[in-house]
PDB file of C-alpha atoms in Angstrom:
ATOM      1  CA  MET A 225     -54.858  52.794  90.899  1.00 42.00           C
ATOM      2  CA  LEU A 226     -56.180  56.060  90.165  1.00 49.00           C
ATOM      3  CA  PRO A 227     -55.807  57.142  93.840  1.00 52.00           C
ATOM      4  CA  THR A 228     -52.057  56.304  93.775  1.00 53.00           C
ATOM      5  CA  ALA A 229     -51.931  58.400  90.453  1.00 50.00           C
ATOM      6  CA  GLN A 230     -53.723  61.206  92.024  1.00 51.00           C
ATOM      7  CA  ALA A 231     -51.536  61.034  94.992  1.00 54.00           C
ATOM      8  CA  ARG A 232     -48.203  61.809  92.705  1.00 70.00           C
ATOM      9  CA  ILE A 233     -49.622  64.732  90.937  1.00 79.00           C
ATOM     10  CA  ARG A 234     -49.966  67.753  92.702  1.00 82.00           C
ATOM     11  CA  ALA A 235     -50.025  71.375  91.969  1.00 86.00           C
ATOM     12  CA  CYS A 236     -48.015  74.006  93.479  1.00 86.00           C
ATOM     13  CA  LEU A 237     -48.141  77.891  93.311  1.00 86.00           C
ATOM     14  CA  ASP A 238     -44.867  79.494  91.439  1.00 80.00           C
ATOM     15  CA  TRP A 239     -44.614  82.761  93.184  1.00 77.00           C
ATOM     16  CA  THR A 240     -42.136  84.407  90.795  1.00 76.00           C
ATOM     17  CA  GLU A 241     -44.704  83.694  87.921  1.00 71.00           C
ATOM     18  CA  ARG A 242     -47.966  83.764  89.987  1.00 80.00           C
ATOM     19  CA  ARG A 243     -49.340  80.507  88.148  1.00 79.00           C
ATOM     20  CA  MET A 244     -49.606  76.993  89.039  1.00 82.00           C
ATOM     21  CA  HIS A 245     -47.317  74.353  87.921  1.00 83.00           C
ATOM     22  CA  ILE A 246     -47.074  70.497  88.189  1.00 86.00           C
ATOM     23  CA  ALA A 247     -45.318  69.448  91.460  1.00 86.00           C
ATOM     24  CA  GLY A 248     -43.616  66.353  92.792  1.00 86.00           C
ATOM     25  CA  PRO A 249     -42.272  63.426  90.690  1.00 87.00           C
ATOM     26  CA  ALA A 250     -44.707  63.929  88.050  1.00 87.00           C
ATOM     27  CA  GLY A 251     -43.580  67.216  87.082  1.00 89.00           C
ATOM     28  CA  ILE A 252     -39.783  66.281  87.258  1.00 89.00           C
ATOM     29  CA  GLY A 253     -40.482  63.508  85.220  1.00 91.00           C
ATOM     30  CA  LEU A 254     -42.564  65.556  82.749  1.00 91.00           C
ATOM     31  CA  CYS A 255     -40.000  68.114  82.589  1.00 92.00           C
ATOM     32  CA  ARG A 256     -36.944  65.642  82.421  1.00 95.00           C
ATOM     33  CA  ARG A 257     -38.859  63.898  79.631  1.00 95.00           C
ATOM     34  CA  LEU A 258     -39.495  66.883  77.573  1.00 95.00           C
ATOM     35  CA  LEU A 259     -36.149  68.306  77.805  1.00 96.00           C
ATOM     36  CA  GLU A 260     -34.771  64.834  76.744  1.00 97.00           C
ATOM     37  CA  LEU A 261     -37.271  64.758  73.303  1.00 96.00           C
ATOM     38  CA  ASP A 262     -35.996  68.699  72.839  1.00 96.00           C
ATOM     39  CA  VAL A 263     -39.566  69.747  73.226  1.00 94.00           C
ATOM     40  CA  ILE A 264     -38.583  72.415  75.663  1.00 92.00           C
ATOM     41  CA  ARG A 265     -35.351  73.731  76.484  1.00 92.00           C
ATOM     42  CA  ARG A 266     -33.657  75.826  79.577  1.00 91.00           C
ATOM     43  CA  SER A 267     -33.436  79.295  79.318  1.00 86.00           C
ATOM     44  CA  THR A 268     -31.756  81.850  81.598  1.00 80.00           C
ATOM     45  CA  PRO A 269     -32.558  82.290  84.287  1.00 76.00           C
ATOM     46  CA  ARG A 270     -32.121  78.487  84.771  1.00 74.00           C
ATOM     47  CA  ARG A 271     -35.487  77.945  86.067  1.00 75.00           C
ATOM     48  CA  ALA A 272     -36.950  79.139  82.860  1.00 81.00           C
ATOM     49  CA  LEU A 273     -38.010  77.154  79.869  1.00 85.00           C
ATOM     50  CA  THR A 274     -38.744  77.795  76.112  1.00 86.00           C
ATOM     51  CA  VAL A 275     -40.725  75.614  73.854  1.00 88.00           C
ATOM     52  CA  THR A 276     -38.473  74.683  70.772  1.00 90.00           C
ATOM     53  CA  PRO A 277     -39.780  75.122  67.210  1.00 89.00           C
ATOM     54  CA  SER A 278     -39.955  71.295  66.983  1.00 91.00           C
ATOM     55  CA  GLY A 279     -41.716  71.387  70.573  1.00 91.00           C
ATOM     56  CA  GLN A 280     -44.499  73.633  69.047  1.00 88.00           C
ATOM     57  CA  HIS A 281     -45.142  70.854  66.421  1.00 90.00           C
ATOM     58  CA  TRP A 282     -45.066  68.336  69.234  1.00 92.00           C
ATOM     59  CA  PHE A 283     -47.734  70.062  71.561  1.00 91.00           C
ATOM     60  CA  GLU A 284     -49.650  70.311  68.506  1.00 91.00           C
ATOM     61  CA  ASP A 285     -49.573  66.787  67.372  1.00 93.00           C
ATOM     62  CA  HIS A 286     -49.479  65.099  70.437  1.00 92.00           C
ATOM     63  CA  LEU A 287     -51.820  67.361  72.867  1.00 89.00           C
ATOM     64  CA  GLY A 288     -53.663  69.505  70.553  1.00 91.00           C
ATOM     65  CA  LEU A 289     -52.495  72.610  71.776  1.00 88.00           C
ATOM     66  CA  ASP A 290     -52.233  75.786  69.638  1.00 83.00           C
ATOM     67  CA  ALA A 291     -48.507  76.051  68.815  1.00 73.00           C
ATOM     68  CA  GLN A 292     -48.442  79.761  68.308  1.00 74.00           C
ATOM     69  CA  ALA A 293     -50.115  80.250  71.910  1.00 73.00           C
ATOM     70  CA  ILE A 294     -47.761  78.225  73.330  1.00 66.00           C
ATOM     71  CA  ALA A 295     -44.633  79.848  71.998  1.00 62.00           C
ATOM     72  CA  GLU A 296     -45.767  83.480  72.764  1.00 62.00           C
ATOM     73  CA  PRO A 297     -44.418  84.653  76.346  1.00 61.00           C
ATOM     74  CA  ARG A 298     -46.813  86.170  78.988  1.00 59.00           C
ATOM     75  CA  PRO A 299     -46.998  89.767  79.507  1.00 57.00           C
TER      76      PRO A 299
END
């Protein structure tokens, strides 16, 4: 089962941000679900995403990530 999961999750370089992101079905599904949960919202330009205030808590509670670090925009 693990090889199938690995085949569906792949990295892709976003040339505008020069950062890696999750590509393919896993990335699409994750993004869609986080939008449904209002953890993230679309920004302008449309490709940009922001973490909502409730999303900051979600990242802390479910993934143990520092909400303040998530919310701060990159330089």
